[in-house]
mmCIF file of C-alpha atoms and ligand atoms in Angstrom:
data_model
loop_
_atom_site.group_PDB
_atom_site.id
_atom_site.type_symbol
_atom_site.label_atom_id
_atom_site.label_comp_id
_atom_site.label_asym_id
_atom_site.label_seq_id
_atom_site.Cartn_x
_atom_site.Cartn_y
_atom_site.Cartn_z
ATOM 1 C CA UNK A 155 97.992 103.679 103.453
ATOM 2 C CA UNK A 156 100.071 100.547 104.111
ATOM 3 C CA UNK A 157 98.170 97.915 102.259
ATOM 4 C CA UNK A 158 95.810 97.814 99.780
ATOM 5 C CA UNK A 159 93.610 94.332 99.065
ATOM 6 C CA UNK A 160 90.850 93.502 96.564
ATOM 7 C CA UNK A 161 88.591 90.779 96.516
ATOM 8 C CA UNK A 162 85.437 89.421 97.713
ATOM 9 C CA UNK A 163 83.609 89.700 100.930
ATOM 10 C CA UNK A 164 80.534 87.381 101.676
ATOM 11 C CA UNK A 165 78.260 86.700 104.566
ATOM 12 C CA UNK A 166 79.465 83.458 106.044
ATOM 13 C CA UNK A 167 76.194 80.927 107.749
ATOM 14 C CA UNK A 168 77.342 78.487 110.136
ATOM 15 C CA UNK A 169 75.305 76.027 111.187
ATOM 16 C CA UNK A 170 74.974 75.575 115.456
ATOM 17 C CA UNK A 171 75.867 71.962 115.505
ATOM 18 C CA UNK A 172 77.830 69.849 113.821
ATOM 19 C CA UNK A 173 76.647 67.589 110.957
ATOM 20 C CA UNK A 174 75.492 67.620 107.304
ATOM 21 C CA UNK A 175 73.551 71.099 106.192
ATOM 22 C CA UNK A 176 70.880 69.267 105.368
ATOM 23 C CA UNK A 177 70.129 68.291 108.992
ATOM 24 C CA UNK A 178 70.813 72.219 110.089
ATOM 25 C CA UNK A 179 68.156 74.736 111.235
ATOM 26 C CA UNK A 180 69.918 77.393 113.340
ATOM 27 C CA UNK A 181 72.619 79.146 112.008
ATOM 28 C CA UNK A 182 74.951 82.548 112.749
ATOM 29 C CA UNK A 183 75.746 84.994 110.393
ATOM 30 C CA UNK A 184 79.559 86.534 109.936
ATOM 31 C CA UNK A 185 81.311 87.622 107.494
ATOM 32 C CA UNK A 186 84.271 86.064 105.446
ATOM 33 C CA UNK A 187 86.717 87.138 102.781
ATOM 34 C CA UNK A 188 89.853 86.065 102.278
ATOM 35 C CA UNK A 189 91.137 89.694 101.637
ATOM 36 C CA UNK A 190 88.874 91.369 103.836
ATOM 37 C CA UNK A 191 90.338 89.128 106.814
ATOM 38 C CA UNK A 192 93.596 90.008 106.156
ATOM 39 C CA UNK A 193 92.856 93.919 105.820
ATOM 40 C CA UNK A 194 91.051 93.495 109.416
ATOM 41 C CA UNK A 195 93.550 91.401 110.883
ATOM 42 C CA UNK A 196 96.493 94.221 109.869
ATOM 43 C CA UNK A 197 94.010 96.524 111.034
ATOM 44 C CA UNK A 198 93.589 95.102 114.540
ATOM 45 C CA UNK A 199 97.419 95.700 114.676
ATOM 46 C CA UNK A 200 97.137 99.413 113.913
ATOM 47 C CA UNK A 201 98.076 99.379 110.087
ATOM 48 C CA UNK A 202 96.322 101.227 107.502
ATOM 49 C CA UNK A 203 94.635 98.752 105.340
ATOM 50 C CA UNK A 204 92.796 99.881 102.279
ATOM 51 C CA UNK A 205 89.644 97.431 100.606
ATOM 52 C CA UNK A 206 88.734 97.112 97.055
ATOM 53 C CA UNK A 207 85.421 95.354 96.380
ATOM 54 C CA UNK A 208 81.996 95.249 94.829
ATOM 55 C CA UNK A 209 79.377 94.949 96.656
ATOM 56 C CA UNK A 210 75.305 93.896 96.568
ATOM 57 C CA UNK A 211 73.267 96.707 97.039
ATOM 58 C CA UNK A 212 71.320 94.558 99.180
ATOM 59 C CA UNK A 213 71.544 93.679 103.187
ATOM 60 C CA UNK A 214 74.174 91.388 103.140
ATOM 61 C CA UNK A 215 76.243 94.046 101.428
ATOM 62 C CA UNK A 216 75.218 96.696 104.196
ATOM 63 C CA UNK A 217 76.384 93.763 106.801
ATOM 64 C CA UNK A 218 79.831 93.729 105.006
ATOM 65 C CA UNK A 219 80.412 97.203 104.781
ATOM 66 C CA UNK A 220 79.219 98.173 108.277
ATOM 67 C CA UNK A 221 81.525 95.474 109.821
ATOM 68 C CA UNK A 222 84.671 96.148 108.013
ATOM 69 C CA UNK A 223 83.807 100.012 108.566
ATOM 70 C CA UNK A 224 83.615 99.415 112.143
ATOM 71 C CA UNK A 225 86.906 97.647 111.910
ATOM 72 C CA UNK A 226 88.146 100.357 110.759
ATOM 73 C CA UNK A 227 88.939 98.950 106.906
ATOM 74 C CA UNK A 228 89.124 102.224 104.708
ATOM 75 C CA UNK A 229 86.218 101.651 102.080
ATOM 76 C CA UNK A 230 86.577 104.040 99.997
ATOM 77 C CA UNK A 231 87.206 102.346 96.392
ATOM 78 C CA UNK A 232 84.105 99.905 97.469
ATOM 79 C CA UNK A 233 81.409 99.836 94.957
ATOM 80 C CA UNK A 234 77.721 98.833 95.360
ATOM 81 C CA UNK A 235 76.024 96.614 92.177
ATOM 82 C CA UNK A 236 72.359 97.519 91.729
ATOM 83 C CA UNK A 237 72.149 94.315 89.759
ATOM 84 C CA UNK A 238 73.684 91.564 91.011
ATOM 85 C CA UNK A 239 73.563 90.154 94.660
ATOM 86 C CA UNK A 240 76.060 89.824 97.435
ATOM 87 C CA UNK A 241 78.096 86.594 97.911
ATOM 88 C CA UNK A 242 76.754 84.308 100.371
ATOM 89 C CA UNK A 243 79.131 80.859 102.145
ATOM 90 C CA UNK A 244 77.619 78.038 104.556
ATOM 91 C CA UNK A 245 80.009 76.276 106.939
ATOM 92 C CA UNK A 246 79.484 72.203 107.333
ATOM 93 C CA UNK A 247 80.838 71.122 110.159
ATOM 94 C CA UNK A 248 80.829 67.644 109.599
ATOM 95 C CA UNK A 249 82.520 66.653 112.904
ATOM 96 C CA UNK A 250 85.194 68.150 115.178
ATOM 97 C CA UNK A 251 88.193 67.486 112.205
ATOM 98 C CA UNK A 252 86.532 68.445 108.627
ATOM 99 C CA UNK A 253 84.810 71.445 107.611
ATOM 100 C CA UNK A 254 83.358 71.452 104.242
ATOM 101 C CA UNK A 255 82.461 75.014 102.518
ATOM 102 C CA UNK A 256 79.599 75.473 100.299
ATOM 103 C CA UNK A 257 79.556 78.929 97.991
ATOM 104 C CA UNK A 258 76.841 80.801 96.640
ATOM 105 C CA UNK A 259 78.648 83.337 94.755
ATOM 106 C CA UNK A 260 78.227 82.966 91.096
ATOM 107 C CA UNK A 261 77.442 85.903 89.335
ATOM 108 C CA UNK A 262 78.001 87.807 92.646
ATOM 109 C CA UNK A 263 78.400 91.817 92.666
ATOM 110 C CA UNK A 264 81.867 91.030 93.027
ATOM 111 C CA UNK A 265 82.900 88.763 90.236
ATOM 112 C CA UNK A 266 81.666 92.014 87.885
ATOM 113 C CA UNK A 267 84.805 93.732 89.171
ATOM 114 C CA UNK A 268 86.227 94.909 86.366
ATOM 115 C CA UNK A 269 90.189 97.329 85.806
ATOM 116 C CA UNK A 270 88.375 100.254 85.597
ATOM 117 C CA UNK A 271 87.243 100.030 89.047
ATOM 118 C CA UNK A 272 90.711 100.472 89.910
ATOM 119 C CA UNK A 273 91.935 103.732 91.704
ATOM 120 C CA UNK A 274 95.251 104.350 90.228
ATOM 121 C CA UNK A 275 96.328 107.073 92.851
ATOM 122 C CA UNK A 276 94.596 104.913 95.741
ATOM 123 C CA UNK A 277 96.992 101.922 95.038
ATOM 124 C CA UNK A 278 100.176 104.152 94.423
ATOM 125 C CA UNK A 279 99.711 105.339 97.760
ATOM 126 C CA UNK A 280 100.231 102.142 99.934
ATOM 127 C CA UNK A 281 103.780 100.541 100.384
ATOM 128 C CA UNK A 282 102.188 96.795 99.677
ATOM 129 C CA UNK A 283 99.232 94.985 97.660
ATOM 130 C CA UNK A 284 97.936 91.915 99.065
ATOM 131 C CA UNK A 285 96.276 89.699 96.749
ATOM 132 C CA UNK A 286 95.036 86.389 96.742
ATOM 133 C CA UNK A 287 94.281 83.883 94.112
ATOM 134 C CA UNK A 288 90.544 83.398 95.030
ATOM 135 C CA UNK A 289 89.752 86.989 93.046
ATOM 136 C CA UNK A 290 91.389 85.743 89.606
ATOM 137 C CA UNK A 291 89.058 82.625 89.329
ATOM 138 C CA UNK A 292 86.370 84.226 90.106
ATOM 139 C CA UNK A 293 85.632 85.550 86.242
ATOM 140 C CA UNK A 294 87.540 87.214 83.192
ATOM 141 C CA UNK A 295 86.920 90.230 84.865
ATOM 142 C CA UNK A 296 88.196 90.023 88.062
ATOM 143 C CA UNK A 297 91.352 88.095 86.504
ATOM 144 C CA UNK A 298 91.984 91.003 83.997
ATOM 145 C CA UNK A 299 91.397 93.316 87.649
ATOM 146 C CA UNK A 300 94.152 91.937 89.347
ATOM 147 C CA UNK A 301 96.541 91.943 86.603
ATOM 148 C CA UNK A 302 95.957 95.879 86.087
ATOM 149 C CA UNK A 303 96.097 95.863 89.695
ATOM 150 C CA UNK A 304 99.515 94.412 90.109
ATOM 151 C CA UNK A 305 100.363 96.360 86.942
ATOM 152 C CA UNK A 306 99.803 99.530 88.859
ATOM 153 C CA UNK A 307 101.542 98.158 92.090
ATOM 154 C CA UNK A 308 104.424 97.758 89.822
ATOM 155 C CA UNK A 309 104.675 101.086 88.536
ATOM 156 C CA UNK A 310 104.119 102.821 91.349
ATOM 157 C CA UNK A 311 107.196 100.457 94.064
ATOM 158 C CA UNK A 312 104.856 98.635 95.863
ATOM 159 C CA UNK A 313 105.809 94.967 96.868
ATOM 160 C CA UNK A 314 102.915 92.393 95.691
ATOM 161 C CA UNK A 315 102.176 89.958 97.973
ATOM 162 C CA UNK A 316 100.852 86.808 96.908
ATOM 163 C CA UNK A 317 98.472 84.327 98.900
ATOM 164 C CA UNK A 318 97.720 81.143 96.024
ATOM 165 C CA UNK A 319 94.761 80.301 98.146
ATOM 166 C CA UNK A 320 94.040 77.246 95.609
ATOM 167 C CA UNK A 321 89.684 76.920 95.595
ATOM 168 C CA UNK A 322 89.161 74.076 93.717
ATOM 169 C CA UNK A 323 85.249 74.109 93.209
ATOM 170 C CA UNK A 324 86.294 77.352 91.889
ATOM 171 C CA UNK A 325 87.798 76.844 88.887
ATOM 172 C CA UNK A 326 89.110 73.363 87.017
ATOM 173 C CA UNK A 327 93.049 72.045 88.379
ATOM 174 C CA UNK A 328 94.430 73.117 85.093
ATOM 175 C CA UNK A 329 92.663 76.845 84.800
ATOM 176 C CA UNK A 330 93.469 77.156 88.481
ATOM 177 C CA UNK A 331 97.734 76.423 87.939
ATOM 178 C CA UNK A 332 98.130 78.168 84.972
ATOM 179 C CA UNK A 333 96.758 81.582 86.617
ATOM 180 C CA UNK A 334 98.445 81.094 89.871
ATOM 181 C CA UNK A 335 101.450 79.648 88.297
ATOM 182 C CA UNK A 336 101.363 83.542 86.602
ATOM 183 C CA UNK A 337 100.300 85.495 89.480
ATOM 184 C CA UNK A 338 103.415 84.109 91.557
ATOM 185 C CA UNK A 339 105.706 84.882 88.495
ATOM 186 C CA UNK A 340 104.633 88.465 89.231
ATOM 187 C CA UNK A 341 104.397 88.373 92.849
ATOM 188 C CA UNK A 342 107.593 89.909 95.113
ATOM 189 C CA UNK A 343 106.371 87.604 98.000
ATOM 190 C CA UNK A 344 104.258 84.117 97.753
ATOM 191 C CA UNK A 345 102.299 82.307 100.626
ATOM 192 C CA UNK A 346 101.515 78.929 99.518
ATOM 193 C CA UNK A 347 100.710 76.418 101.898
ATOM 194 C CA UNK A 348 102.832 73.228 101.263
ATOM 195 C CA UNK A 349 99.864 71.215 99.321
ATOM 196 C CA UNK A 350 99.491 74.419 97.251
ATOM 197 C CA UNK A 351 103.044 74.562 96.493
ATOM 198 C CA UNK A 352 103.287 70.709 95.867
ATOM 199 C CA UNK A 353 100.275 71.347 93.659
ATOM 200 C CA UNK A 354 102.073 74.167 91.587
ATOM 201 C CA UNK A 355 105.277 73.084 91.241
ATOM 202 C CA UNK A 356 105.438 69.148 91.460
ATOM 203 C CA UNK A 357 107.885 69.715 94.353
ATOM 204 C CA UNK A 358 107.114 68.013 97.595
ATOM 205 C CA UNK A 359 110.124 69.271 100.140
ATOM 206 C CA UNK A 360 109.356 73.012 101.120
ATOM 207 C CA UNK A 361 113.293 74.100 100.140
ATOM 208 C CA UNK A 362 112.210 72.191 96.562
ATOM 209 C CA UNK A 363 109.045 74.246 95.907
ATOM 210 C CA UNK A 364 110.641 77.489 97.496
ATOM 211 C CA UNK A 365 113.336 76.832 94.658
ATOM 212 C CA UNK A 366 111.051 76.412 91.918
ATOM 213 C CA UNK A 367 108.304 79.486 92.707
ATOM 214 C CA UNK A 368 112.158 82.091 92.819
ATOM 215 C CA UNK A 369 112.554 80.137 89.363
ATOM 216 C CA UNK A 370 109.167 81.473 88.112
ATOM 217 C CA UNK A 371 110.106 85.042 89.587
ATOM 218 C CA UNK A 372 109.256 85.479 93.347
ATOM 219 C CA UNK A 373 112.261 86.744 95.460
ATOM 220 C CA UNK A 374 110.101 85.647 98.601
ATOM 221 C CA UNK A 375 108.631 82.549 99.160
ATOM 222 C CA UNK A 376 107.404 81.421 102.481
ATOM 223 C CA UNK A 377 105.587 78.061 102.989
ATOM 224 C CA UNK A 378 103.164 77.216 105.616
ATOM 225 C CA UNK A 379 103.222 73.798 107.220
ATOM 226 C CA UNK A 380 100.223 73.268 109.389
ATOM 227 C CA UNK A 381 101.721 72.323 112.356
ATOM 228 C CA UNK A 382 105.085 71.474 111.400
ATOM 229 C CA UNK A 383 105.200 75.838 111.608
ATOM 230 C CA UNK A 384 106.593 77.311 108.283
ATOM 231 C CA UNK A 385 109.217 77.671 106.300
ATOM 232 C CA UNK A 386 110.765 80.616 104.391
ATOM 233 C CA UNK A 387 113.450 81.412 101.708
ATOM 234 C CA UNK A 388 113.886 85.277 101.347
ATOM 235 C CA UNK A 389 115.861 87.235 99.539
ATOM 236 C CA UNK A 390 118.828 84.900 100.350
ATOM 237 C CA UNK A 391 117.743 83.883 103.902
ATOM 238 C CA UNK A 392 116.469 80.490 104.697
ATOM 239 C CA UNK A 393 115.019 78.612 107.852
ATOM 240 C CA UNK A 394 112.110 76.931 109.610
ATOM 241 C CA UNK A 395 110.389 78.547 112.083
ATOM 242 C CA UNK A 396 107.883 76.224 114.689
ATOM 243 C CA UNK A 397 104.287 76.299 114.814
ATOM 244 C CA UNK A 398 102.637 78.496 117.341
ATOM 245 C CA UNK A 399 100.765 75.175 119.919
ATOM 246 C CA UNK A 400 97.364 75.465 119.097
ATOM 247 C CA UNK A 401 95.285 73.605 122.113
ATOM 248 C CA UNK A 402 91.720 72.707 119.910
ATOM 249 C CA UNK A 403 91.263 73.423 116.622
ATOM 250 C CA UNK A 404 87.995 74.813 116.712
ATOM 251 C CA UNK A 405 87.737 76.147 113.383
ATOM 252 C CA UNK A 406 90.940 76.135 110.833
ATOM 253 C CA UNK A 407 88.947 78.516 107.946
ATOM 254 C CA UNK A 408 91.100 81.641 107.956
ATOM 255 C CA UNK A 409 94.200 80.137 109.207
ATOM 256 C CA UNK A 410 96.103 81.144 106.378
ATOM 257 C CA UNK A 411 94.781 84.546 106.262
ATOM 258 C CA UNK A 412 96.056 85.084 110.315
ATOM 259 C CA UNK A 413 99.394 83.589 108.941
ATOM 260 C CA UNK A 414 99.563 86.142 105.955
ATOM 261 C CA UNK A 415 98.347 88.935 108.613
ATOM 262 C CA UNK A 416 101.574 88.287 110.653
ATOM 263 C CA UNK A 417 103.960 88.070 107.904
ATOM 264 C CA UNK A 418 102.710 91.509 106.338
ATOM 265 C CA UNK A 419 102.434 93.106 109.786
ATOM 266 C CA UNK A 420 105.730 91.911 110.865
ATOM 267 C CA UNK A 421 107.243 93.186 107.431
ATOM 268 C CA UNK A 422 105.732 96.946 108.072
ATOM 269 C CA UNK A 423 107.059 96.743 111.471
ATOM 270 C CA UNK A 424 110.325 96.118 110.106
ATOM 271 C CA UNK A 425 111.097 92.766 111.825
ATOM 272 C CA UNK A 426 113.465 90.660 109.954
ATOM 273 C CA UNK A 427 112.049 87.685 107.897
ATOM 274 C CA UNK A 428 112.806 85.167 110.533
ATOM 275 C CA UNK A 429 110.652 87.283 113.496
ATOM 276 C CA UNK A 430 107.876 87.936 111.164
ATOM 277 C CA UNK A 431 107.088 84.633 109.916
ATOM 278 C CA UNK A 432 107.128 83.286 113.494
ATOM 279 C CA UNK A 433 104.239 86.483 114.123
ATOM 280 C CA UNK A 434 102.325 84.686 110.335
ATOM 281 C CA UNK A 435 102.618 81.280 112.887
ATOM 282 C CA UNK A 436 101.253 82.752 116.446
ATOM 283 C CA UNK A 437 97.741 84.758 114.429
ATOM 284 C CA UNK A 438 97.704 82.045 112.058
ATOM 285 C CA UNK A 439 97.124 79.657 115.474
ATOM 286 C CA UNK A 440 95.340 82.033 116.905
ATOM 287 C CA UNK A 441 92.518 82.322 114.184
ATOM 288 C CA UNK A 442 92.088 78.308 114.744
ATOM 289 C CA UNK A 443 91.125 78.292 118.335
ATOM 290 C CA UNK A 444 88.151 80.442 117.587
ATOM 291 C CA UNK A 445 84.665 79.986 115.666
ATOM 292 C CA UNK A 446 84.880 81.951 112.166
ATOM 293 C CA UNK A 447 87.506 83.260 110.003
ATOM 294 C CA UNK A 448 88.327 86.761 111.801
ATOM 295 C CA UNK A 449 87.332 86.321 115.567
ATOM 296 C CA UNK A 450 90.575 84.858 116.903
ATOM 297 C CA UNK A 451 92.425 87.330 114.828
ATOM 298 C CA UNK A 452 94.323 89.815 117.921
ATOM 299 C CA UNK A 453 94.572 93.561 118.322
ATOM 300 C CA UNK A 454 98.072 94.694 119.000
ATOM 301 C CA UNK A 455 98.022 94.322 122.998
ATOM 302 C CA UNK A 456 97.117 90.438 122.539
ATOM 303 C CA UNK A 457 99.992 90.371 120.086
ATOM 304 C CA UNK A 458 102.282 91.643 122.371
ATOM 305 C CA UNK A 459 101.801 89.634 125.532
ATOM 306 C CA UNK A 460 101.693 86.429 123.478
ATOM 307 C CA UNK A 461 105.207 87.968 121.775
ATOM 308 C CA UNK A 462 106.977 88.547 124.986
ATOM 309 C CA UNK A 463 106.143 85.240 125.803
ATOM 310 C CA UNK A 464 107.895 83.932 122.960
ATOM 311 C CA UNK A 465 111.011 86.240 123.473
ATOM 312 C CA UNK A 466 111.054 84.942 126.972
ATOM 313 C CA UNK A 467 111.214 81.447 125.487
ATOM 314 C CA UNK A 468 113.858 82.062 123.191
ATOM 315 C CA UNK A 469 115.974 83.334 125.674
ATOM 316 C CA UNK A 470 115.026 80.861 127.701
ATOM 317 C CA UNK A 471 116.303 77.800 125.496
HETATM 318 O O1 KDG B 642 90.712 82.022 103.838
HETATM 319 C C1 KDG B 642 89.424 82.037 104.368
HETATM 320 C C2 KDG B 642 88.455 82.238 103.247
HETATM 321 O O2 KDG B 642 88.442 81.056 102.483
HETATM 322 C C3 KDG B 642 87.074 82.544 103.679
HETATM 323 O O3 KDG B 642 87.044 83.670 104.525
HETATM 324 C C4 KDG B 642 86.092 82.751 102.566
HETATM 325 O O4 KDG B 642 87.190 84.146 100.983
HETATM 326 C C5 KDG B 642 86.679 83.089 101.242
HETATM 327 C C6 KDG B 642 86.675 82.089 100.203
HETATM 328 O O5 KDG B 642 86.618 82.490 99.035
HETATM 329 O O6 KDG B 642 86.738 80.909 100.495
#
């Protein structure tokens, strides 16, 4: 295994026009997760992404786990609750610039994930955990999960790799800091997005907040900027790298996730920091220009024409 992930998976409803829900009466039905995106983003690029989750024993959870088994997500360590129901999200497309989310999750199968659902020998044998901070505000439960979880990455050499993903109707501003602010103390690597880091450090220059997250205990930070691209300070190395041009936004939801598919991806692959943040940018742009929060992500062939493109530009300039 390459990379393991936990957290939780729901079926995602979005309306066919744009407009407040109340107005809707069509809608599709995908899936969305932030952890679950990433493991079938790195698994559209060939790496072998493992899935930790709870799900309802209902149809929703058969949706999720025949999708993410067709993308070829490894599902082994994912448990159905005969109790408690699968997650469900809406999408409100207001108008072509703001989406507004609206969750139906409490008390979902997954927020009873609890450390004992944890597969020691599963975890030990990837090279990376990917976690996110959506799982550890989810309940007491999945918080205590994802420390044990990081606990056994630790003790078994894998990197952690931290995505803040700050939900606030998930949790009150204070709760939220104080158990990201921890998570990224014990996190190799840390993805905020700039108004994440801003909101856990203070900072509001990327180099500031990169400074202050290595002074909580990350070696790796690497900020994303929307379209100003991203920028990194790892292990030493610093830089900006641009944003990936992104013709129509037709859906940002799962942006970050593409961006924290390239990073990882480019990081297996062995690229240096520099080359595999600029791969975060290009899926993170990608995932944008499409309708739901895994469609745009690429398989490996898309990757690569859209990469030799880029080489050609460098050289180019
Ligand atoms: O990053 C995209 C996610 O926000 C989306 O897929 C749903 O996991 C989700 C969440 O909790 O918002």
């Amino acid at each position: 295994m390459d990379i393991i992930t936990l957290g939780e998976t729901m079926v995602l409803f979005t309306p066919n026009k744009a407009g407040m829900l109340r107005y809707m009466d069509q809608y599709s039905a995908q899936i969305g997760g932030s952890e679950s995106n990433v493991a079938i983003g790195l698994t559209r690029l060939g790496h072998k992404v493992g899935w930790i989750s709870r799900l309802g024993s209902d149809e929703f959870g058969y949706k999720i786990l025949q999708f993410l088994r067709g993308e070829g997500v490894d599902l082994n360590e994912v448990k159905f609750d005969h109790e408690n129901p699968t997650g469900i999200y809406f999408k409100e497309m207001l108008n072509s610039e703001e989406v507004r989310v609206q969750y139906f999750r409490k008390n979902s199968a997954a927020s009873y994930m609890k450390p004992d659902d944890l597969n020691e020998e599963y975890i030990a044998s990837a090279k990376i955990l990917h976690i996110s901070g959506i799982t550890p505000v989810l309940s007491k439960g999945c918080y205590e999960t994802i420390l044990k979880a990081i606990e056994i990455a630790k003790n078994n050499g894998l990197k952690v790799v931290f995505d803040p993903n700050l939900r606030k109707t998930l949790c009150s501003e204070q709760k939220s800091k104080d158990i990201l602010l921890e998570i990224s103390s014990l996190a190799d690597i840390v993805l905020p997005g700039k108004g994440e880091g801003q909101f856990l450090t203070g900072e509001a220059k990327p180099e500031r907040i990169a400074n202050a997250l290595h002074e909580y205990g990350s070696s790796g930070v690497v900020i994303k900027l929307g379209e100003e691209g991203a920028y990194f300070s790892f292990e030493g190395n610093d830089g900006y790298v641009p944003a990936h041009p992104v013709k129509q936004v037709v859906d940002p939801v799962g942006a970050g996730d593409g961006f924290a598919t390239g990073v990882l991806s480019g990081l297996l692959d062995g690229l240096n920091i520099k080359s595999a943040v600029r791969r975060g940018t290009v899926i993170g742009s990608l995932v944008t220009m499409v309708q739901g929060d895994i469609e745009g992500l690429p398989d490996r062939k898309r990757l690569e024409g859209i990469t030799n493109y880029l080489k050609h530009e460098d050289v180019a300039r």
